[in-house]
Amino acid sequence: MLANLLKGRALVLAALSALLCANSHAQTTVPYQEVHTVADTAHAVPVEHSVTISTAGTYQVTLVDLGAALTPTAPLASVKLAITQGSSIVGTPLSGAGSVQFTATAGATYVLHVVGAPGTVAGSGPIGIQVTAVTDNTVVDSFSDTLALPSAALPSNEAVIDDTFTVASSGSYVVTLTDMQLPQALTTLTLIITTTNGTIVTNPPLPAAGSATIALQQGVSYRIFAVGQSDPTIDAGLYSAVVTPAGGGAPVYGKAVPVGVVSPAQNATPTAGLGYTLSLVDLGVPAALTAAGAVVTLDGQVVTTLTAAGSSPPFTAAAGTYQVFVLASTATAGSYALALAPQNGAAALNVARGVTAPGSKVSAYSFDAAVTSGGSYNFNLVDFGIPNPLTSVNAVAVQSGAVLGTPLKAAGTTGVTVASGTVSLLVFAQPPTTGGLFDVDLAASVGGAPVFETTQGVGQLFAARQITIPVSGSYAVNVSDLGFPAALSTFAVIATQGSNQLGLAYGGGAFSFTAPAPGTYFINFIAQPGGTDGAGTYALNVAAGPTVVLQASTTTVTSGATVNLNWSSNNATGCVASGGWSGTQPTTGTATSPVLTASTTFTLTCSGEGVSAKQSVAVTVTPATGSSGGGGGGGALSLDFLITLLAVLVTRFVARHRLSPALV
């Protein structure tokens, strides 16, 4: 049993690591750049390591298959390495263990990407990497890692506790393992406590729900393991482990753990001394639940229980953080509303959640919007159709246990009347095989900015980066498939804000988008590995894009005249003139136009960050006053012509009569 517990611990740690790595909505600020290698679940998880070079020069990266040096040998089935700096591969990628040199710039950071597959012999997988300066063999960096397949997830009907704790004073303590029977008793429940160096404290381990008295020492770190399994046909349960002083007092450790379809804990901090009631509502959207129940715990101990949808008797809250667990089973997809509230006053917890059946192709997403001002709002659901439309999508807004407006059965908009407080937005989406992308937002009906909006990828292939745009303006998104170890089979990037698609690139390239105001935007992308290695590498860069301002000294001139042009740009590396002028221009400058005889448009295009921005100015040309149409046709004489003619006549008169100019 101990071996099984340790195995469960390893699986849980691996699952937590994968969850942290998959966090796709971490907030970042422009400029933003990432280069990342991804692999499908049938291949080893890629290894990535960064190294910063302080002195310019030539460096060597050596990749060693450590398993090949074991006795008996346990070599990798395959291994490949590439070095990137920014969005480019430097040097020549390795196709096996060995060495590669590259030229480094002082202060630059390089990323080493390793992909491969472990062999069939036990012990295959460990690798070693060393970075040295070629000039003197100085070791700049070295590390070891393991190429291994993604850890298998725990069975859905199993949950593990793996924690550490200490005690403030030495003495006797009672460890209690409790099966909360939500909805029925677990088939397996066991617990063991050890010191961190492996000494077993609970001897024998608790083989089932119950209690045992143990001796614990101050200053010693203890590790607690527990495993709970439900009947696979039920796939639900809840248990807790609590350690308290034998003489009474507050627990030194307490935790409740859900099994199967029982939801993760919802935390609530009610006001101590007030009476609270737990309520659970089956919303029936999109279908009714097949089973429902809830349990409130404090420090791993049961406070109140619901065995079906409804309300619990009131209980008086103590100081501390309560945890609420919900059993919500469904044959397809369903939803519930949950509240922990006093008779009068604000609820400590008031949310709604969507659920789907295990193995369902439909995924449920739950978002909570904080509304500070009640009134009429629009609830919007958009299917971007990237790379393909969702197979199905529907949504509902819920507040205080009630459905608001008409549930959406497809992308669209529905009007809702909202009170101040929390509004839960539930979305049920089934993606095509290539994955899909949707957006939900809640905005005031008349000219209001969204009080909540988010973009969500559906399916394992989609990821999203939530970025903060600091100032309004033009922004450039550059994406590229680096082709290591092979080209991605599917690669697309889309920039969004709310329901607006701002820009899109398939297979790499660059595009720009205009951010009308500072705020939160999303860069969403799909990167599906291809090739025999089942891995690929992409680069993503978001930066302020180029802008250009072009002006003319006047926008109306007479035929035969010129205008002065002046311009300025930001984030541009070069500019090109077109229309009424031509040629390469500096990023800031002035110029005089050619002589204009017809209305002309001047255009200046400035490039930077892989994209371009342009501006045009139109100049209207009018005919010169008094110009002749030819063929002797008369017309009004211009003032300039009359003055010139008068000057000529005066000169001739003076010359003929030899008058002094002073007398003229």
Coordinates of N, CA and C in Angstrom, one line a residue, residues 306-464:
L306 N -25.8 18.7 2.4 CA -27.0 18.6 1.6 C -26.9 17.3 0.8
T307 N -27.9 16.5 0.8 CA -27.9 15.3 0.0 C -28.6 15.4 -1.3
A308 N -29.2 16.6 -1.5 CA -29.9 16.9 -2.8 C -30.0 18.4 -2.9
A309 N -30.4 18.9 -4.1 CA -30.6 20.3 -4.2 C -31.6 20.8 -3.2
G310 N -31.4 22.0 -2.6 CA -32.2 22.6 -1.6 C -31.4 23.5 -0.7
S311 N -31.9 23.6 0.6 CA -31.2 24.5 1.5 C -30.9 23.8 2.8
S312 N -29.8 24.1 3.5 CA -29.5 23.4 4.7 C -30.0 24.2 5.9
P313 N -30.1 23.6 7.1 CA -30.4 24.4 8.3 C -29.3 25.4 8.5
P314 N -29.6 26.5 9.2 CA -28.6 27.5 9.4 C -27.5 27.0 10.4
F315 N -26.3 27.5 10.3 CA -25.2 27.2 11.2 C -24.5 28.5 11.5
T316 N -24.0 28.6 12.7 CA -23.3 29.8 13.2 C -21.8 29.7 12.7
A317 N -21.4 30.7 12.0 CA -20.0 30.7 11.4 C -19.0 31.1 12.5
A318 N -17.9 30.3 12.4 CA -16.7 30.6 13.2 C -15.7 31.4 12.4
A319 N -14.7 31.9 13.0 CA -13.6 32.6 12.2 C -12.8 31.5 11.4
G320 N -12.5 31.9 10.2 CA -11.7 30.9 9.3 C -12.3 30.8 7.9
T321 N -11.6 30.1 7.1 CA -12.0 29.9 5.7 C -12.7 28.6 5.5
Y322 N -13.9 28.6 5.1 CA -14.7 27.4 4.9 C -14.5 27.0 3.4
Q323 N -14.7 25.7 3.2 CA -14.7 25.1 1.9 C -16.0 24.4 1.6
V324 N -16.5 24.7 0.4 CA -17.8 24.1 -0.1 C -17.5 23.2 -1.2
F325 N -17.9 21.9 -1.1 CA -17.8 20.9 -2.2 C -19.2 20.6 -2.7
V326 N -19.3 20.4 -4.0 CA -20.5 20.1 -4.7 C -20.4 18.8 -5.5
L327 N -21.4 17.9 -5.3 CA -21.6 16.8 -6.2 C -22.7 17.2 -7.2
A328 N -22.3 17.1 -8.5 CA -23.2 17.5 -9.6 C -22.9 16.5 -10.7
S329 N -23.8 15.5 -10.8 CA -23.6 14.5 -11.9 C -24.6 14.8 -13.0
T330 N -24.2 14.5 -14.3 CA -25.0 14.8 -15.4 C -24.8 13.7 -16.5
A331 N -25.8 13.4 -17.2 CA -25.6 12.4 -18.3 C -25.0 13.1 -19.5
T332 N -25.1 14.4 -19.7 CA -24.5 15.1 -20.8 C -23.8 16.4 -20.3
A333 N -24.6 17.4 -20.0 CA -24.1 18.7 -19.5 C -25.2 19.3 -18.6
G334 N -24.8 20.0 -17.6 CA -25.7 20.6 -16.7 C -25.1 21.7 -15.9
S335 N -25.8 22.3 -15.0 CA -25.3 23.5 -14.2 C -26.0 23.6 -12.9
Y336 N -25.4 24.3 -12.0 CA -26.0 24.5 -10.7 C -25.6 25.9 -10.2
A337 N -26.4 26.4 -9.2 CA -26.0 27.6 -8.5 C -25.8 27.3 -7.0
L338 N -24.8 27.9 -6.4 CA -24.4 27.6 -5.1 C -24.3 28.9 -4.3
A339 N -24.9 29.0 -3.1 CA -24.8 30.2 -2.2 C -24.6 29.8 -0.8
L340 N -23.8 30.6 -0.1 CA -23.6 30.5 1.3 C -23.9 31.9 1.9
A341 N -25.1 32.1 2.5 CA -25.5 33.4 2.8 C -26.2 33.5 4.1
P342 N -26.1 34.7 4.8 CA -26.8 34.9 6.0 C -28.3 35.3 5.7
Q343 N -29.1 35.3 6.7 CA -30.5 35.7 6.5 C -30.6 37.1 5.9
N344 N -29.8 38.0 6.4 CA -29.7 39.4 5.9 C -28.2 39.7 5.6
G345 N -28.0 40.4 4.6 CA -26.6 40.8 4.3 C -26.0 40.1 3.1
A346 N -24.7 40.4 2.8 CA -24.1 39.9 1.6 C -23.7 38.4 1.8
A347 N -23.8 37.7 0.7 CA -23.4 36.3 0.7 C -21.9 36.1 0.8
A348 N -21.5 35.1 1.5 CA -20.0 34.8 1.5 C -19.6 34.1 0.3
L349 N -20.6 33.4 -0.4 CA -20.3 32.7 -1.6 C -21.6 32.7 -2.4
N350 N -21.5 33.1 -3.7 CA -22.7 33.1 -4.6 C -22.3 33.0 -6.0
V351 N -22.2 31.7 -6.5 CA -21.7 31.5 -7.9 C -22.6 30.4 -8.6
A352 N -22.3 30.3 -9.9 CA -22.9 29.2 -10.6 C -21.8 28.5 -11.4
R353 N -22.0 27.2 -11.7 CA -21.0 26.4 -12.3 C -21.6 25.4 -13.3
G354 N -20.9 25.2 -14.4 CA -21.3 24.2 -15.4 C -20.5 23.0 -15.3
V355 N -21.2 21.8 -15.6 CA -20.5 20.5 -15.5 C -20.9 19.7 -16.7
T356 N -20.0 18.7 -17.0 CA -20.2 17.8 -18.1 C -19.9 16.4 -17.6
A357 N -20.5 15.4 -18.3 CA -20.2 14.0 -18.0 C -18.8 13.6 -18.3
P358 N -18.2 12.8 -17.5 CA -16.8 12.3 -17.8 C -16.7 11.7 -19.2
G359 N -15.7 12.1 -19.9 CA -15.5 11.6 -21.3 C -16.3 12.3 -22.3
S360 N -17.1 13.3 -21.9 CA -17.9 14.0 -22.9 C -17.1 14.9 -23.8
K361 N -17.6 15.0 -25.0 CA -16.9 15.9 -26.0 C -17.2 17.3 -25.8
V362 N -18.2 17.6 -24.9 CA -18.5 19.0 -24.6 C -17.7 19.4 -23.3
S363 N -17.2 20.6 -23.3 CA -16.5 21.2 -22.2 C -17.3 22.3 -21.6
A364 N -17.3 22.4 -20.3 CA -18.0 23.5 -19.6 C -17.0 24.5 -19.0
Y365 N -17.4 25.8 -19.2 CA -16.5 26.9 -18.7 C -17.4 27.8 -17.9
S366 N -16.8 28.3 -16.8 CA -17.5 29.1 -15.8 C -16.7 30.3 -15.5
F367 N -17.3 31.5 -15.7 CA -16.6 32.8 -15.5 C -17.5 33.6 -14.5
D368 N -16.8 34.3 -13.6 CA -17.5 35.2 -12.7 C -17.3 36.7 -13.0
A369 N -18.3 37.4 -13.2 CA -18.2 38.8 -13.5 C -18.7 39.7 -12.3
A370 N -17.9 40.6 -11.9 CA -18.3 41.5 -10.8 C -19.0 42.7 -11.3
V371 N -20.2 42.9 -11.0 CA -21.0 44.0 -11.5 C -21.2 45.0 -10.3
T372 N -20.8 46.3 -10.5 CA -20.9 47.3 -9.5 C -22.2 48.1 -9.6
S373 N -22.8 48.1 -10.8 CA -24.0 48.9 -11.0 C -25.0 48.1 -11.7
G374 N -26.2 47.9 -11.1 CA -27.3 47.1 -11.7 C -27.9 47.8 -12.8
G375 N -28.6 47.1 -13.7 CA -29.3 47.7 -14.8 C -29.4 46.7 -16.0
S376 N -29.6 47.2 -17.2 CA -29.8 46.4 -18.4 C -28.4 46.2 -19.0
Y377 N -28.1 44.9 -19.3 CA -26.8 44.5 -19.9 C -27.1 43.6 -21.1
N378 N -26.1 43.5 -22.0 CA -26.1 42.6 -23.0 C -25.0 41.5 -22.7
F379 N -25.5 40.2 -22.8 CA -24.6 39.1 -22.7 C -24.3 38.6 -24.1
N380 N -23.0 38.7 -24.5 CA -22.6 38.4 -25.8 C -21.7 37.1 -25.9
L381 N -22.0 36.3 -26.9 CA -21.2 35.0 -27.1 C -20.8 35.0 -28.6
V382 N -19.5 35.0 -28.8 CA -19.0 35.0 -30.2 C -18.1 33.7 -30.5
D383 N -18.4 33.1 -31.6 CA -17.6 32.0 -32.1 C -16.7 32.5 -33.2
F384 N -15.4 32.6 -33.0 CA -14.5 33.2 -34.0 C -14.3 32.3 -35.2
G385 N -14.7 31.0 -35.1 CA -14.5 30.1 -36.2 C -13.1 29.9 -36.6
I386 N -12.2 30.0 -35.6 CA -10.7 29.8 -35.8 C -10.3 28.6 -35.1
P387 N -9.6 27.6 -35.8 CA -9.5 27.5 -37.2 C -10.8 27.1 -37.9
N388 N -11.7 26.5 -37.1 CA -13.0 26.1 -37.7 C -14.1 26.5 -36.7
P389 N -15.4 26.6 -37.1 CA -16.4 26.9 -36.1 C -16.6 25.8 -35.1
L390 N -17.1 26.1 -33.9 CA -17.3 25.1 -32.9 C -18.5 24.2 -33.4
T391 N -18.4 22.9 -33.0 CA -19.5 22.0 -33.4 C -20.8 22.4 -32.7
S392 N -20.7 22.9 -31.5 CA -21.9 23.4 -30.8 C -21.4 24.3 -29.7
V393 N -22.2 25.4 -29.3 CA -21.8 26.3 -28.3 C -23.1 26.9 -27.8
N394 N -23.3 27.0 -26.4 CA -24.4 27.7 -25.9 C -24.0 28.2 -24.5
A395 N -24.7 29.2 -24.0 CA -24.3 29.9 -22.8 C -25.5 30.4 -22.0
V396 N -25.2 30.8 -20.8 CA -26.3 31.3 -19.9 C -25.6 32.2 -18.8
A397 N -26.3 33.2 -18.5 CA -25.9 34.1 -17.4 C -26.8 33.8 -16.2
V398 N -26.1 33.7 -15.0 CA -26.8 33.3 -13.8 C -26.5 34.3 -12.6
Q399 N -27.4 34.7 -11.8 CA -27.2 35.5 -10.6 C -28.1 35.1 -9.5
S400 N -27.6 34.9 -8.3 CA -28.4 34.6 -7.1 C -29.3 33.4 -7.4
G401 N -28.8 32.4 -8.1 CA -29.5 31.2 -8.2 C -30.6 31.2 -9.3
A402 N -30.6 32.3 -10.1 CA -31.6 32.4 -11.2 C -31.0 32.7 -12.5
V403 N -31.6 32.1 -13.6 CA -31.1 32.3 -14.9 C -31.6 33.7 -15.4
L404 N -30.7 34.4 -16.0 CA -31.0 35.8 -16.5 C -31.3 35.7 -18.0
G405 N -32.4 36.3 -18.4 CA -32.7 36.4 -19.8 C -33.0 35.0 -20.4
T406 N -32.7 34.9 -21.7 CA -32.9 33.7 -22.4 C -31.6 33.0 -22.7
P407 N -31.4 31.8 -22.3 CA -30.1 31.1 -22.6 C -29.8 31.1 -24.1
L408 N -28.5 31.3 -24.4 CA -28.1 31.3 -25.8 C -27.8 29.9 -26.2
K409 N -28.5 29.5 -27.3 CA -28.2 28.2 -27.9 C -27.3 28.2 -29.1
A410 N -26.7 29.3 -29.3 CA -25.7 29.5 -30.4 C -25.0 30.9 -30.1
A411 N -24.0 31.2 -30.9 CA -23.4 32.5 -30.7 C -24.4 33.6 -31.0
G412 N -24.4 34.6 -30.2 CA -25.3 35.7 -30.4 C -25.3 36.6 -29.1
T413 N -26.4 37.4 -29.0 CA -26.6 38.3 -27.9 C -27.9 38.2 -27.2
T414 N -28.0 38.2 -25.9 CA -29.2 38.2 -25.2 C -29.2 39.3 -24.1
G415 N -30.3 40.0 -24.0 CA -30.4 41.1 -23.0 C -30.7 40.5 -21.6
V416 N -30.1 41.0 -20.6 CA -30.3 40.5 -19.2 C -30.4 41.7 -18.3
T417 N -31.2 41.6 -17.2 CA -31.3 42.6 -16.2 C -30.5 42.1 -15.0
V418 N -29.5 42.9 -14.6 CA -28.5 42.5 -13.6 C -28.6 43.4 -12.4
A419 N -28.4 42.8 -11.2 CA -28.2 43.6 -10.0 C -26.8 43.7 -9.7
S420 N -26.4 44.6 -8.8 CA -25.0 44.7 -8.4 C -24.6 43.4 -7.7
G421 N -23.4 42.9 -7.9 CA -22.9 41.7 -7.3 C -22.3 40.8 -8.4
T422 N -22.1 39.5 -8.0 CA -21.5 38.5 -8.9 C -22.5 37.9 -9.9
V423 N -22.1 37.9 -11.2 CA -22.9 37.3 -12.2 C -22.0 36.2 -12.8
S424 N -22.5 34.9 -12.8 CA -21.7 33.8 -13.4 C -22.1 33.6 -14.8
L425 N -21.1 33.5 -15.7 CA -21.4 33.3 -17.1 C -20.9 31.9 -17.5
L426 N -21.8 31.0 -17.9 CA -21.5 29.6 -18.2 C -21.6 29.3 -19.7
V427 N -20.6 28.6 -20.2 CA -20.5 28.3 -21.6 C -20.3 26.8 -21.8
F428 N -21.0 26.2 -22.7 CA -20.8 24.8 -23.0 C -20.5 24.7 -24.5
A429 N -19.3 24.2 -24.7 CA -18.7 24.2 -26.1 C -18.2 22.9 -26.5
Q430 N -18.5 22.4 -27.7 CA -17.9 21.2 -28.3 C -17.0 21.7 -29.5
P431 N -15.7 21.4 -29.4 CA -14.8 21.8 -30.5 C -14.8 20.8 -31.7
P432 N -14.4 21.3 -32.9 CA -14.1 20.3 -33.9 C -12.7 19.7 -33.6
T433 N -12.3 18.8 -34.4 CA -11.0 18.1 -34.1 C -9.8 19.1 -34.0
T434 N -9.9 20.2 -34.7 CA -8.8 21.1 -34.8 C -8.9 22.1 -33.6
G435 N -9.9 22.1 -32.8 CA -10.0 23.1 -31.7 C -10.8 24.3 -32.2
G436 N -11.2 25.1 -31.2 CA -12.0 26.3 -31.6 C -11.8 27.4 -30.6
L437 N -12.4 28.6 -30.8 CA -12.1 29.8 -30.1 C -13.4 30.6 -29.9
F438 N -13.8 30.9 -28.7 CA -14.9 31.8 -28.5 C -14.6 32.9 -27.5
D439 N -15.5 33.9 -27.4 CA -15.4 35.0 -26.5 C -16.8 35.2 -25.9
V440 N -16.7 35.6 -24.6 CA -17.9 36.0 -23.9 C -17.7 37.4 -23.2
D441 N -18.7 38.2 -23.2 CA -18.6 39.5 -22.5 C -19.9 39.9 -22.0
L442 N -19.9 40.8 -21.0 CA -21.1 41.3 -20.4 C -20.9 42.8 -20.4
A443 N -21.8 43.6 -21.1 CA -21.6 45.0 -21.2 C -23.0 45.7 -21.0
A444 N -22.9 46.9 -20.5 CA -24.1 47.7 -20.4 C -24.8 47.9 -21.7
S445 N -26.1 47.8 -21.8 CA -26.9 47.8 -23.0 C -26.6 49.1 -23.8
V446 N -26.5 50.2 -23.1 CA -26.4 51.5 -23.8 C -24.9 52.1 -23.7
G447 N -24.1 51.9 -24.7 CA -22.8 52.6 -24.7 C -21.9 52.2 -23.6
G448 N -22.0 51.0 -23.1 CA -21.1 50.7 -22.0 C -20.0 49.8 -22.4
A449 N -18.8 50.0 -21.7 CA -17.7 49.1 -21.9 C -18.0 47.8 -21.2
P450 N -17.4 46.7 -21.6 CA -17.7 45.4 -20.9 C -17.2 45.5 -19.5
V451 N -18.1 45.0 -18.6 CA -17.6 44.8 -17.2 C -16.8 43.5 -17.0
F452 N -17.0 42.7 -18.0 CA -16.2 41.4 -18.1 C -16.1 40.9 -19.5
E453 N -15.0 40.4 -19.9 CA -14.8 39.7 -21.2 C -13.6 38.9 -21.1
T454 N -13.7 37.7 -21.8 CA -12.6 36.8 -21.9 C -12.7 36.0 -23.2
T455 N -11.5 35.6 -23.7 CA -11.5 34.8 -24.9 C -11.0 33.4 -24.4
Q456 N -11.6 32.3 -24.9 CA -11.3 31.0 -24.4 C -11.1 30.0 -25.6
G457 N -9.9 29.3 -25.6 CA -9.7 28.3 -26.6 C -10.4 27.0 -26.1
V458 N -10.9 26.2 -27.0 CA -11.5 25.0 -26.7 C -10.8 23.8 -27.4
G459 N -10.4 22.8 -26.6 CA -9.6 21.7 -27.2 C -8.2 21.9 -26.7
Q460 N -7.4 20.8 -26.8 CA -6.1 20.8 -26.2 C -5.1 21.6 -27.1
L461 N -5.4 21.9 -28.3 CA -4.5 22.5 -29.2 C -4.4 24.0 -29.0
F462 N -5.4 24.7 -28.3 CA -5.4 26.1 -28.2 C -4.8 26.6 -26.9
A463 N -4.1 27.7 -27.0 CA -3.6 28.4 -25.9 C -3.9 29.9 -26.1
A464 N -3.8 30.7 -25.0 CA -4.1 32.1 -25.1 C -3.1 32.9 -24.2

